[in-house]
Amino acid sequence: MGRLFLLYLSSKRIYLCATCEVHLSTYDDIESKAFQGRHGKAYLFRKVVNIMVGAVEKRMLRTGAHQVADIHCKSCQELLGWKYEIAYEEDQKYKEGKFILEKAKIKKAPGWE
């Protein structure tokens, strides 16, 4: 299968996969905490690492139709949220290329300051 290449972030406030504790993103990459995921509260991030992006599909979300792709942890394959590929409504275009991480699927790294 080969070696798994993972990125490690250098920040004092890192979010990890709640299942395997792989680095995913930083507090500074949060764009909004006012989102809803499949399992409750979710955050919109500008940048996420150590993920696999699934196939793009059209979904009807609370804010209208979007093309999104599920994102999974590269290490443990846990479903973490989704990536916005295309937003059809003009006022939703800011989401394109950004990521939803569900709060239930992530945790803060030890030493959070």
Coordinates of C-alpha atoms in Angstrom, one line a residue:
M1 CA 0.0 0.0 0.0
G2 CA 2.9 2.4 0.5
R3 CA 3.7 5.0 3.1
L4 CA 1.1 7.5 4.3
F5 CA 2.3 11.1 3.9
L6 CA 0.8 13.4 6.5
L7 CA 1.3 17.1 7.1
Y8 CA 1.9 18.4 10.6
L9 CA 0.8 21.9 11.4
S10 CA 2.8 24.3 13.5
S11 CA 0.4 26.4 15.5
K12 CA -0.6 26.7 19.2
R13 CA -4.2 25.9 18.3
I14 CA -4.6 22.9 16.1
Y15 CA -7.7 20.9 15.4
L16 CA -7.3 17.1 15.1
C17 CA -9.3 14.2 13.8
A18 CA -11.3 13.0 16.9
T19 CA -10.7 9.4 15.9
C20 CA -7.0 9.2 15.2
E21 CA -5.6 12.6 16.2
V22 CA -4.1 13.5 12.8
H23 CA -3.7 17.3 12.3
L24 CA -6.5 18.8 10.2
S25 CA -6.5 22.6 10.5
T26 CA -5.8 25.6 12.8
Y27 CA -8.0 28.0 14.7
D28 CA -6.7 30.8 12.4
D29 CA -8.2 29.0 9.4
I30 CA -11.8 29.1 10.7
E31 CA -13.9 31.4 8.6
S32 CA -17.2 30.8 10.5
K33 CA -18.5 28.8 13.4
A34 CA -22.2 29.3 12.4
F35 CA -22.7 26.2 10.3
Q36 CA -24.7 23.0 10.8
G37 CA -23.5 19.5 9.8
R38 CA -25.1 16.1 9.7
H39 CA -24.2 15.6 13.4
G40 CA -24.8 19.1 14.8
K41 CA -22.6 22.1 14.9
A42 CA -19.9 22.6 12.2
Y43 CA -17.2 25.1 11.3
L44 CA -16.3 26.5 7.9
F45 CA -12.5 26.4 7.3
R46 CA -10.4 28.0 4.6
K47 CA -7.7 25.3 4.6
V48 CA -7.7 21.7 5.8
V49 CA -4.9 19.1 5.5
N50 CA -4.6 15.3 5.7
I51 CA -7.9 14.6 4.0
M52 CA -9.2 12.7 1.0
V53 CA -11.8 14.4 -1.1
G54 CA -14.6 12.2 -2.5
A55 CA -16.7 12.5 -5.6
V56 CA -18.6 15.8 -6.3
E57 CA -22.3 15.6 -6.1
K58 CA -25.2 18.1 -6.1
R59 CA -26.9 18.4 -2.7
M60 CA -29.7 20.5 -1.4
L61 CA -28.4 22.1 1.8
R62 CA -30.1 24.6 4.2
T63 CA -28.7 27.5 2.1
G64 CA -29.7 26.1 -1.2
A65 CA -28.2 23.8 -3.9
H66 CA -24.5 23.3 -3.9
Q67 CA -22.0 20.9 -5.5
V68 CA -20.0 19.3 -2.6
A69 CA -17.6 16.5 -2.0
D70 CA -17.4 14.5 1.2
I71 CA -14.0 14.7 3.0
H72 CA -12.5 11.9 5.0
C73 CA -9.5 11.7 7.3
K74 CA -6.5 10.5 5.2
S75 CA -5.3 8.3 8.2
C76 CA -8.4 6.6 9.5
Q77 CA -11.0 7.3 6.7
E78 CA -13.5 8.8 9.1
L79 CA -16.1 11.1 7.4
L80 CA -15.3 14.6 8.7
G81 CA -17.5 16.8 6.6
W82 CA -17.5 18.2 3.1
K83 CA -15.9 20.6 0.7
Y84 CA -17.9 23.2 -1.2
E85 CA -17.1 23.0 -4.9
I86 CA -19.8 25.1 -6.5
A87 CA -22.5 27.4 -5.0
Y88 CA -25.3 28.3 -7.3
E89 CA -26.6 31.3 -5.4
E90 CA -24.5 34.5 -5.7
D91 CA -24.6 35.2 -1.9
Q92 CA -23.2 31.7 -1.2
K93 CA -20.2 31.9 -3.6
Y94 CA -17.9 32.7 -0.7
K95 CA -18.1 29.0 0.4
E96 CA -16.5 27.7 -2.8
G97 CA -13.2 25.9 -2.2
K98 CA -13.8 25.9 1.6
F99 CA -14.4 23.0 4.0
I100 CA -17.0 22.1 6.6
L101 CA -15.6 20.1 9.6
E102 CA -18.2 18.8 11.9
K103 CA -17.5 19.6 15.6
A104 CA -18.4 16.1 16.6
K105 CA -15.6 14.7 14.4
I106 CA -12.7 17.0 15.5
K107 CA -11.0 17.9 18.8
K108 CA -8.5 20.4 20.0
A109 CA -4.9 19.3 20.3
P110 CA -3.3 19.1 23.8
G111 CA -1.7 22.4 24.9
W112 CA -4.4 24.6 23.3
E113 CA -3.6 28.2 24.3

